[in-house]
mmCIF file with all atom_site columns, C-alpha atoms in Angstrom:
data_model
loop_
_atom_site.group_PDB
_atom_site.id
_atom_site.type_symbol
_atom_site.label_atom_id
_atom_site.label_alt_id
_atom_site.label_comp_id
_atom_site.label_asym_id
_atom_site.label_entity_id
_atom_site.label_seq_id
_atom_site.pdbx_PDB_ins_code
_atom_site.Cartn_x
_atom_site.Cartn_y
_atom_site.Cartn_z
_atom_site.occupancy
_atom_site.B_iso_or_equiv
_atom_site.pdbx_formal_charge
_atom_site.auth_seq_id
_atom_site.auth_comp_id
_atom_site.auth_asym_id
_atom_site.auth_atom_id
_atom_site.pdbx_PDB_model_num
ATOM 1   C CA . UNK A 1 1   ? 0.000   0.000   0.000   1.00 45.00 ? 1   UNK A CA 1
ATOM 2   C CA . UNK A 1 2   ? 1.361   3.415   -0.940  1.00 52.00 ? 2   UNK A CA 1
ATOM 3   C CA . UNK A 1 3   ? 1.934   5.980   1.788   1.00 62.00 ? 3   UNK A CA 1
ATOM 4   C CA . UNK A 1 4   ? -0.632  8.463   0.371   1.00 84.00 ? 4   UNK A CA 1
ATOM 5   C CA . UNK A 1 5   ? -3.444  5.876   0.521   1.00 90.00 ? 5   UNK A CA 1
ATOM 6   C CA . UNK A 1 6   ? -6.020  6.631   3.187   1.00 94.00 ? 6   UNK A CA 1
ATOM 7   C CA . UNK A 1 7   ? -8.048  3.505   2.448   1.00 96.00 ? 7   UNK A CA 1
ATOM 8   C CA . UNK A 1 8   ? -7.048  0.382   0.555   1.00 96.00 ? 8   UNK A CA 1
ATOM 9   C CA . UNK A 1 9   ? -9.100  -2.793  0.173   1.00 97.00 ? 9   UNK A CA 1
ATOM 10  C CA . UNK A 1 10  ? -8.051  -5.643  -2.071  1.00 96.00 ? 10  UNK A CA 1
ATOM 11  C CA . UNK A 1 11  ? -9.526  -9.096  -2.495  1.00 96.00 ? 11  UNK A CA 1
ATOM 12  C CA . UNK A 1 12  ? -8.912  -11.675 -5.190  1.00 96.00 ? 12  UNK A CA 1
ATOM 13  C CA . UNK A 1 13  ? -11.248 -14.273 -6.618  1.00 96.00 ? 13  UNK A CA 1
ATOM 14  C CA . UNK A 1 14  ? -9.383  -17.112 -4.909  1.00 96.00 ? 14  UNK A CA 1
ATOM 15  C CA . UNK A 1 15  ? -10.115 -15.534 -1.527  1.00 96.00 ? 15  UNK A CA 1
ATOM 16  C CA . UNK A 1 16  ? -13.733 -14.980 -2.573  1.00 95.00 ? 16  UNK A CA 1
ATOM 17  C CA . UNK A 1 17  ? -14.076 -18.639 -3.617  1.00 96.00 ? 17  UNK A CA 1
ATOM 18  C CA . UNK A 1 18  ? -13.716 -19.732 0.019   1.00 97.00 ? 18  UNK A CA 1
ATOM 19  C CA . UNK A 1 19  ? -17.198 -18.376 0.740   1.00 96.00 ? 19  UNK A CA 1
ATOM 20  C CA . UNK A 1 20  ? -18.705 -20.591 -1.973  1.00 97.00 ? 20  UNK A CA 1
ATOM 21  C CA . UNK A 1 21  ? -16.729 -23.619 -0.806  1.00 98.00 ? 21  UNK A CA 1
ATOM 22  C CA . UNK A 1 22  ? -18.037 -23.095 2.738   1.00 98.00 ? 22  UNK A CA 1
ATOM 23  C CA . UNK A 1 23  ? -21.622 -22.838 1.469   1.00 98.00 ? 23  UNK A CA 1
ATOM 24  C CA . UNK A 1 24  ? -21.216 -26.021 -0.627  1.00 98.00 ? 24  UNK A CA 1
ATOM 25  C CA . UNK A 1 25  ? -19.808 -27.915 2.363   1.00 98.00 ? 25  UNK A CA 1
ATOM 26  C CA . UNK A 1 26  ? -22.725 -26.643 4.486   1.00 98.00 ? 26  UNK A CA 1
ATOM 27  C CA . UNK A 1 27  ? -25.142 -28.159 1.927   1.00 98.00 ? 27  UNK A CA 1
ATOM 28  C CA . UNK A 1 28  ? -23.386 -31.515 2.294   1.00 98.00 ? 28  UNK A CA 1
ATOM 29  C CA . UNK A 1 29  ? -23.552 -31.202 6.094   1.00 98.00 ? 29  UNK A CA 1
ATOM 30  C CA . UNK A 1 30  ? -27.329 -30.642 5.839   1.00 97.00 ? 30  UNK A CA 1
ATOM 31  C CA . UNK A 1 31  ? -27.631 -33.864 3.835   1.00 97.00 ? 31  UNK A CA 1
ATOM 32  C CA . UNK A 1 32  ? -25.490 -35.724 6.399   1.00 97.00 ? 32  UNK A CA 1
ATOM 33  C CA . UNK A 1 33  ? -27.654 -34.190 9.138   1.00 96.00 ? 33  UNK A CA 1
ATOM 34  C CA . UNK A 1 34  ? -30.774 -35.628 7.515   1.00 96.00 ? 34  UNK A CA 1
ATOM 35  C CA . UNK A 1 35  ? -29.247 -39.100 7.406   1.00 94.00 ? 35  UNK A CA 1
ATOM 36  C CA . UNK A 1 36  ? -27.966 -38.695 10.974  1.00 95.00 ? 36  UNK A CA 1
ATOM 37  C CA . UNK A 1 37  ? -31.430 -37.623 12.137  1.00 94.00 ? 37  UNK A CA 1
ATOM 38  C CA . UNK A 1 38  ? -32.993 -40.727 10.603  1.00 93.00 ? 38  UNK A CA 1
ATOM 39  C CA . UNK A 1 39  ? -30.266 -43.111 11.748  1.00 93.00 ? 39  UNK A CA 1
ATOM 40  C CA . UNK A 1 40  ? -29.606 -41.972 15.331  1.00 92.00 ? 40  UNK A CA 1
ATOM 41  C CA . UNK A 1 41  ? -33.132 -40.979 16.313  1.00 92.00 ? 41  UNK A CA 1
ATOM 42  C CA . UNK A 1 42  ? -34.767 -43.897 14.483  1.00 91.00 ? 42  UNK A CA 1
ATOM 43  C CA . UNK A 1 43  ? -37.220 -41.535 12.821  1.00 91.00 ? 43  UNK A CA 1
ATOM 44  C CA . UNK A 1 44  ? -38.082 -41.369 9.173   1.00 91.00 ? 44  UNK A CA 1
ATOM 45  C CA . UNK A 1 45  ? -38.698 -38.346 7.027   1.00 92.00 ? 45  UNK A CA 1
ATOM 46  C CA . UNK A 1 46  ? -41.375 -38.738 4.343   1.00 94.00 ? 46  UNK A CA 1
ATOM 47  C CA . UNK A 1 47  ? -39.765 -40.044 1.160   1.00 95.00 ? 47  UNK A CA 1
ATOM 48  C CA . UNK A 1 48  ? -40.893 -37.094 -0.982  1.00 95.00 ? 48  UNK A CA 1
ATOM 49  C CA . UNK A 1 49  ? -39.463 -34.626 1.516   1.00 94.00 ? 49  UNK A CA 1
ATOM 50  C CA . UNK A 1 50  ? -36.207 -36.593 1.774   1.00 95.00 ? 50  UNK A CA 1
ATOM 51  C CA . UNK A 1 51  ? -35.820 -36.776 -2.019  1.00 96.00 ? 51  UNK A CA 1
ATOM 52  C CA . UNK A 1 52  ? -36.508 -33.076 -2.506  1.00 97.00 ? 52  UNK A CA 1
ATOM 53  C CA . UNK A 1 53  ? -34.149 -32.213 0.349   1.00 96.00 ? 53  UNK A CA 1
ATOM 54  C CA . UNK A 1 54  ? -31.324 -34.374 -0.994  1.00 97.00 ? 54  UNK A CA 1
ATOM 55  C CA . UNK A 1 55  ? -31.763 -33.303 -4.613  1.00 98.00 ? 55  UNK A CA 1
ATOM 56  C CA . UNK A 1 56  ? -31.987 -29.587 -3.763  1.00 98.00 ? 56  UNK A CA 1
ATOM 57  C CA . UNK A 1 57  ? -28.948 -29.572 -1.495  1.00 98.00 ? 57  UNK A CA 1
ATOM 58  C CA . UNK A 1 58  ? -26.937 -31.812 -3.860  1.00 98.00 ? 58  UNK A CA 1
ATOM 59  C CA . UNK A 1 59  ? -27.610 -29.548 -6.840  1.00 98.00 ? 59  UNK A CA 1
ATOM 60  C CA . UNK A 1 60  ? -26.876 -26.475 -4.725  1.00 98.00 ? 60  UNK A CA 1
ATOM 61  C CA . UNK A 1 61  ? -23.598 -27.985 -3.572  1.00 98.00 ? 61  UNK A CA 1
ATOM 62  C CA . UNK A 1 62  ? -22.519 -28.827 -7.133  1.00 98.00 ? 62  UNK A CA 1
ATOM 63  C CA . UNK A 1 63  ? -23.371 -25.321 -8.360  1.00 98.00 ? 63  UNK A CA 1
ATOM 64  C CA . UNK A 1 64  ? -21.504 -23.705 -5.452  1.00 98.00 ? 64  UNK A CA 1
ATOM 65  C CA . UNK A 1 65  ? -18.425 -25.897 -6.006  1.00 98.00 ? 65  UNK A CA 1
ATOM 66  C CA . UNK A 1 66  ? -18.551 -24.956 -9.703  1.00 98.00 ? 66  UNK A CA 1
ATOM 67  C CA . UNK A 1 67  ? -18.661 -21.222 -8.862  1.00 98.00 ? 67  UNK A CA 1
ATOM 68  C CA . UNK A 1 68  ? -15.693 -21.675 -6.505  1.00 98.00 ? 68  UNK A CA 1
ATOM 69  C CA . UNK A 1 69  ? -13.787 -23.559 -9.209  1.00 98.00 ? 69  UNK A CA 1
ATOM 70  C CA . UNK A 1 70  ? -14.568 -20.826 -11.770 1.00 97.00 ? 70  UNK A CA 1
ATOM 71  C CA . UNK A 1 71  ? -13.357 -18.103 -9.395  1.00 97.00 ? 71  UNK A CA 1
ATOM 72  C CA . UNK A 1 72  ? -10.088 -19.990 -8.895  1.00 97.00 ? 72  UNK A CA 1
ATOM 73  C CA . UNK A 1 73  ? -9.672  -20.768 -12.616 1.00 97.00 ? 73  UNK A CA 1
ATOM 74  C CA . UNK A 1 74  ? -10.173 -17.105 -13.632 1.00 97.00 ? 74  UNK A CA 1
ATOM 75  C CA . UNK A 1 75  ? -7.949  -15.071 -11.298 1.00 96.00 ? 75  UNK A CA 1
ATOM 76  C CA . UNK A 1 76  ? -8.601  -11.356 -10.908 1.00 96.00 ? 76  UNK A CA 1
ATOM 77  C CA . UNK A 1 77  ? -8.499  -8.729  -8.179  1.00 96.00 ? 77  UNK A CA 1
ATOM 78  C CA . UNK A 1 78  ? -11.050 -6.318  -6.770  1.00 96.00 ? 78  UNK A CA 1
ATOM 79  C CA . UNK A 1 79  ? -9.459  -3.170  -5.428  1.00 96.00 ? 79  UNK A CA 1
ATOM 80  C CA . UNK A 1 80  ? -10.733 0.031   -3.821  1.00 97.00 ? 80  UNK A CA 1
ATOM 81  C CA . UNK A 1 81  ? -8.267  2.839   -3.166  1.00 97.00 ? 81  UNK A CA 1
ATOM 82  C CA . UNK A 1 82  ? -8.843  6.234   -1.600  1.00 97.00 ? 82  UNK A CA 1
ATOM 83  C CA . UNK A 1 83  ? -6.060  8.781   -1.679  1.00 96.00 ? 83  UNK A CA 1
ATOM 84  C CA . UNK A 1 84  ? -6.173  12.418  -0.601  1.00 94.00 ? 84  UNK A CA 1
ATOM 85  C CA . UNK A 1 85  ? -7.483  13.418  -4.029  1.00 94.00 ? 85  UNK A CA 1
ATOM 86  C CA . UNK A 1 86  ? -8.897  10.296  -5.778  1.00 96.00 ? 86  UNK A CA 1
ATOM 87  C CA . UNK A 1 87  ? -11.430 7.505   -5.220  1.00 97.00 ? 87  UNK A CA 1
ATOM 88  C CA . UNK A 1 88  ? -10.646 4.481   -7.388  1.00 97.00 ? 88  UNK A CA 1
ATOM 89  C CA . UNK A 1 89  ? -12.549 1.207   -7.644  1.00 97.00 ? 89  UNK A CA 1
ATOM 90  C CA . UNK A 1 90  ? -11.257 -1.543  -9.940  1.00 97.00 ? 90  UNK A CA 1
ATOM 91  C CA . UNK A 1 91  ? -13.873 -4.278  -10.318 1.00 96.00 ? 91  UNK A CA 1
ATOM 92  C CA . UNK A 1 92  ? -12.680 -7.311  -12.344 1.00 94.00 ? 92  UNK A CA 1
ATOM 93  C CA . UNK A 1 93  ? -14.042 -7.472  -15.891 1.00 91.00 ? 93  UNK A CA 1
ATOM 94  C CA . UNK A 1 94  ? -16.542 -4.644  -15.326 1.00 93.00 ? 94  UNK A CA 1
ATOM 95  C CA . UNK A 1 95  ? -16.362 -1.078  -16.557 1.00 92.00 ? 95  UNK A CA 1
ATOM 96  C CA . UNK A 1 96  ? -19.810 -0.437  -15.055 1.00 92.00 ? 96  UNK A CA 1
ATOM 97  C CA . UNK A 1 97  ? -18.621 -1.000  -11.467 1.00 94.00 ? 97  UNK A CA 1
ATOM 98  C CA . UNK A 1 98  ? -15.126 0.449   -11.959 1.00 96.00 ? 98  UNK A CA 1
ATOM 99  C CA . UNK A 1 99  ? -14.400 4.154   -11.670 1.00 97.00 ? 99  UNK A CA 1
ATOM 100 C CA . UNK A 1 100 ? -11.726 6.733   -10.907 1.00 97.00 ? 100 UNK A CA 1
ATOM 101 C CA . UNK A 1 101 ? -13.025 10.086  -9.653  1.00 97.00 ? 101 UNK A CA 1
ATOM 102 C CA . UNK A 1 102 ? -11.646 13.129  -7.875  1.00 97.00 ? 102 UNK A CA 1
ATOM 103 C CA . UNK A 1 103 ? -12.718 13.476  -4.242  1.00 97.00 ? 103 UNK A CA 1
ATOM 104 C CA . UNK A 1 104 ? -13.716 17.072  -5.006  1.00 96.00 ? 104 UNK A CA 1
ATOM 105 C CA . UNK A 1 105 ? -16.228 15.788  -7.616  1.00 97.00 ? 105 UNK A CA 1
ATOM 106 C CA . UNK A 1 106 ? -18.171 13.734  -5.028  1.00 97.00 ? 106 UNK A CA 1
ATOM 107 C CA . UNK A 1 107 ? -21.376 15.335  -3.762  1.00 96.00 ? 107 UNK A CA 1
ATOM 108 C CA . UNK A 1 108 ? -22.478 12.520  -1.430  1.00 96.00 ? 108 UNK A CA 1
ATOM 109 C CA . UNK A 1 109 ? -22.711 8.801   -0.809  1.00 97.00 ? 109 UNK A CA 1
ATOM 110 C CA . UNK A 1 110 ? -26.219 7.377   -1.044  1.00 96.00 ? 110 UNK A CA 1
ATOM 111 C CA . UNK A 1 111 ? -28.444 4.334   -1.206  1.00 95.00 ? 111 UNK A CA 1
ATOM 112 C CA . UNK A 1 112 ? -30.782 4.254   -4.232  1.00 93.00 ? 112 UNK A CA 1
ATOM 113 C CA . UNK A 1 113 ? -33.868 2.274   -5.158  1.00 92.00 ? 113 UNK A CA 1
ATOM 114 C CA . UNK A 1 114 ? -36.650 2.384   -7.711  1.00 88.00 ? 114 UNK A CA 1
ATOM 115 C CA . UNK A 1 115 ? -40.361 1.944   -7.128  1.00 85.00 ? 115 UNK A CA 1
ATOM 116 C CA . UNK A 1 116 ? -42.931 1.107   -9.780  1.00 80.00 ? 116 UNK A CA 1
ATOM 117 C CA . UNK A 1 117 ? -46.246 -0.664  -10.185 1.00 77.00 ? 117 UNK A CA 1
ATOM 118 C CA . UNK A 1 118 ? -44.269 -3.921  -9.942  1.00 79.00 ? 118 UNK A CA 1
ATOM 119 C CA . UNK A 1 119 ? -42.880 -3.033  -6.516  1.00 80.00 ? 119 UNK A CA 1
ATOM 120 C CA . UNK A 1 120 ? -39.477 -2.151  -5.219  1.00 83.00 ? 120 UNK A CA 1
ATOM 121 C CA . UNK A 1 121 ? -36.469 -2.520  -7.492  1.00 84.00 ? 121 UNK A CA 1
ATOM 122 C CA . UNK A 1 122 ? -32.987 -3.639  -6.647  1.00 86.00 ? 122 UNK A CA 1
ATOM 123 C CA . UNK A 1 123 ? -31.151 -1.294  -4.314  1.00 90.00 ? 123 UNK A CA 1
ATOM 124 C CA . UNK A 1 124 ? -27.782 0.249   -5.106  1.00 92.00 ? 124 UNK A CA 1
ATOM 125 C CA . UNK A 1 125 ? -25.237 2.059   -2.970  1.00 95.00 ? 125 UNK A CA 1
ATOM 126 C CA . UNK A 1 126 ? -22.636 4.398   -4.339  1.00 96.00 ? 126 UNK A CA 1
ATOM 127 C CA . UNK A 1 127 ? -21.503 7.944   -4.894  1.00 97.00 ? 127 UNK A CA 1
ATOM 128 C CA . UNK A 1 128 ? -23.331 10.841  -6.529  1.00 96.00 ? 128 UNK A CA 1
ATOM 129 C CA . UNK A 1 129 ? -21.107 13.348  -8.277  1.00 96.00 ? 129 UNK A CA 1
ATOM 130 C CA . UNK A 1 130 ? -21.747 17.084  -8.569  1.00 95.00 ? 130 UNK A CA 1
ATOM 131 C CA . UNK A 1 131 ? -22.440 16.620  -12.311 1.00 95.00 ? 131 UNK A CA 1
ATOM 132 C CA . UNK A 1 132 ? -25.318 14.205  -11.513 1.00 92.00 ? 132 UNK A CA 1
ATOM 133 C CA . UNK A 1 133 ? -23.517 10.951  -12.433 1.00 95.00 ? 133 UNK A CA 1
ATOM 134 C CA . UNK A 1 134 ? -23.939 8.050   -10.024 1.00 96.00 ? 134 UNK A CA 1
ATOM 135 C CA . UNK A 1 135 ? -21.262 5.368   -9.566  1.00 97.00 ? 135 UNK A CA 1
ATOM 136 C CA . UNK A 1 136 ? -22.480 2.204   -7.888  1.00 96.00 ? 136 UNK A CA 1
ATOM 137 C CA . UNK A 1 137 ? -20.140 0.565   -5.376  1.00 96.00 ? 137 UNK A CA 1
ATOM 138 C CA . UNK A 1 138 ? -20.704 -3.170  -5.681  1.00 93.00 ? 138 UNK A CA 1
ATOM 139 C CA . UNK A 1 139 ? -20.384 -5.115  -2.429  1.00 91.00 ? 139 UNK A CA 1
ATOM 140 C CA . UNK A 1 140 ? -19.689 -8.542  -3.960  1.00 91.00 ? 140 UNK A CA 1
ATOM 141 C CA . UNK A 1 141 ? -16.164 -8.685  -2.581  1.00 93.00 ? 141 UNK A CA 1
ATOM 142 C CA . UNK A 1 142 ? -17.007 -7.957  1.060   1.00 91.00 ? 142 UNK A CA 1
ATOM 143 C CA . UNK A 1 143 ? -15.915 -4.330  1.106   1.00 93.00 ? 143 UNK A CA 1
ATOM 144 C CA . UNK A 1 144 ? -17.524 -1.807  3.454   1.00 95.00 ? 144 UNK A CA 1
ATOM 145 C CA . UNK A 1 145 ? -19.162 1.297   2.024   1.00 95.00 ? 145 UNK A CA 1
ATOM 146 C CA . UNK A 1 146 ? -19.194 2.782   5.542   1.00 96.00 ? 146 UNK A CA 1
ATOM 147 C CA . UNK A 1 147 ? -15.400 2.461   5.835   1.00 96.00 ? 147 UNK A CA 1
ATOM 148 C CA . UNK A 1 148 ? -15.039 4.057   2.402   1.00 97.00 ? 148 UNK A CA 1
ATOM 149 C CA . UNK A 1 149 ? -17.331 6.877   3.462   1.00 97.00 ? 149 UNK A CA 1
ATOM 150 C CA . UNK A 1 150 ? -15.366 7.397   6.696   1.00 96.00 ? 150 UNK A CA 1
ATOM 151 C CA . UNK A 1 151 ? -12.133 7.666   4.698   1.00 96.00 ? 151 UNK A CA 1
ATOM 152 C CA . UNK A 1 152 ? -13.685 10.166  2.255   1.00 96.00 ? 152 UNK A CA 1
ATOM 153 C CA . UNK A 1 153 ? -15.249 12.118  5.139   1.00 95.00 ? 153 UNK A CA 1
ATOM 154 C CA . UNK A 1 154 ? -11.799 12.478  6.743   1.00 95.00 ? 154 UNK A CA 1
ATOM 155 C CA . UNK A 1 155 ? -10.675 14.247  3.553   1.00 95.00 ? 155 UNK A CA 1
ATOM 156 C CA . UNK A 1 156 ? -13.814 16.328  2.897   1.00 95.00 ? 156 UNK A CA 1
ATOM 157 C CA . UNK A 1 157 ? -16.248 16.639  5.826   1.00 95.00 ? 157 UNK A CA 1
ATOM 158 C CA . UNK A 1 158 ? -18.844 18.275  3.526   1.00 96.00 ? 158 UNK A CA 1
ATOM 159 C CA . UNK A 1 159 ? -19.549 14.940  1.801   1.00 96.00 ? 159 UNK A CA 1
ATOM 160 C CA . UNK A 1 160 ? -22.607 13.354  3.393   1.00 95.00 ? 160 UNK A CA 1
ATOM 161 C CA . UNK A 1 161 ? -24.161 9.888   3.538   1.00 96.00 ? 161 UNK A CA 1
ATOM 162 C CA . UNK A 1 162 ? -27.904 10.255  4.268   1.00 94.00 ? 162 UNK A CA 1
ATOM 163 C CA . UNK A 1 163 ? -29.657 7.327   5.944   1.00 92.00 ? 163 UNK A CA 1
ATOM 164 C CA . UNK A 1 164 ? -32.742 7.954   3.785   1.00 92.00 ? 164 UNK A CA 1
ATOM 165 C CA . UNK A 1 165 ? -32.898 5.923   0.564   1.00 91.00 ? 165 UNK A CA 1
ATOM 166 C CA . UNK A 1 166 ? -33.027 8.073   -2.575  1.00 90.00 ? 166 UNK A CA 1
ATOM 167 C CA . UNK A 1 167 ? -36.014 6.761   -4.577  1.00 89.00 ? 167 UNK A CA 1
ATOM 168 C CA . UNK A 1 168 ? -37.009 7.004   -8.216  1.00 86.00 ? 168 UNK A CA 1
ATOM 169 C CA . UNK A 1 169 ? -40.729 6.397   -8.716  1.00 85.00 ? 169 UNK A CA 1
ATOM 170 C CA . UNK A 1 170 ? -42.512 5.539   -11.952 1.00 83.00 ? 170 UNK A CA 1
ATOM 171 C CA . UNK A 1 171 ? -46.189 4.914   -12.530 1.00 78.00 ? 171 UNK A CA 1
ATOM 172 C CA . UNK A 1 172 ? -49.075 7.147   -11.476 1.00 78.00 ? 172 UNK A CA 1
ATOM 173 C CA . UNK A 1 173 ? -46.575 9.363   -9.666  1.00 79.00 ? 173 UNK A CA 1
ATOM 174 C CA . UNK A 1 174 ? -43.291 10.074  -11.431 1.00 83.00 ? 174 UNK A CA 1
ATOM 175 C CA . UNK A 1 175 ? -40.248 11.199  -9.482  1.00 84.00 ? 175 UNK A CA 1
ATOM 176 C CA . UNK A 1 176 ? -36.590 11.022  -10.472 1.00 84.00 ? 176 UNK A CA 1
ATOM 177 C CA . UNK A 1 177 ? -33.706 10.522  -8.039  1.00 88.00 ? 177 UNK A CA 1
ATOM 178 C CA . UNK A 1 178 ? -33.059 13.568  -5.829  1.00 86.00 ? 178 UNK A CA 1
ATOM 179 C CA . UNK A 1 179 ? -29.987 15.559  -6.702  1.00 82.00 ? 179 UNK A CA 1
#
């Protein structure tokens, strides 16, 4: 880490794969737990329930092991860096979630969501710039938006992070995101 970095977070796909391996092993433990329940307590689970349980957790385990294998077979790094003048996020294989902006261009951090006749949309957290552009900060690699905000706030105390979710509404009532 360079000396002018205020915040630095780095995680690679191999490290991330451990989460998926743990979830796959947990699925296998659930299956073993079912057999243990039947064997040691001399109780039986209805056959349909047992089959669904075993098939669902087996398929889940295979999919999770595959995701872990893919993450290990395709190495890449996620990195978030905050210096005294820049906020940089490098998300592997994604220009949408990667950005490099000046701290002075940041208006605020915020949580966003959309509402429509179909209900609530998928939430997003990120930074709103003075020019109106929004850069989403993806949390897939276990980073903390609050720690990023604290680092940015130590540089520029005027940057805020409201608790209220900024909502865009479409339908009978139309409202864009608040600037």
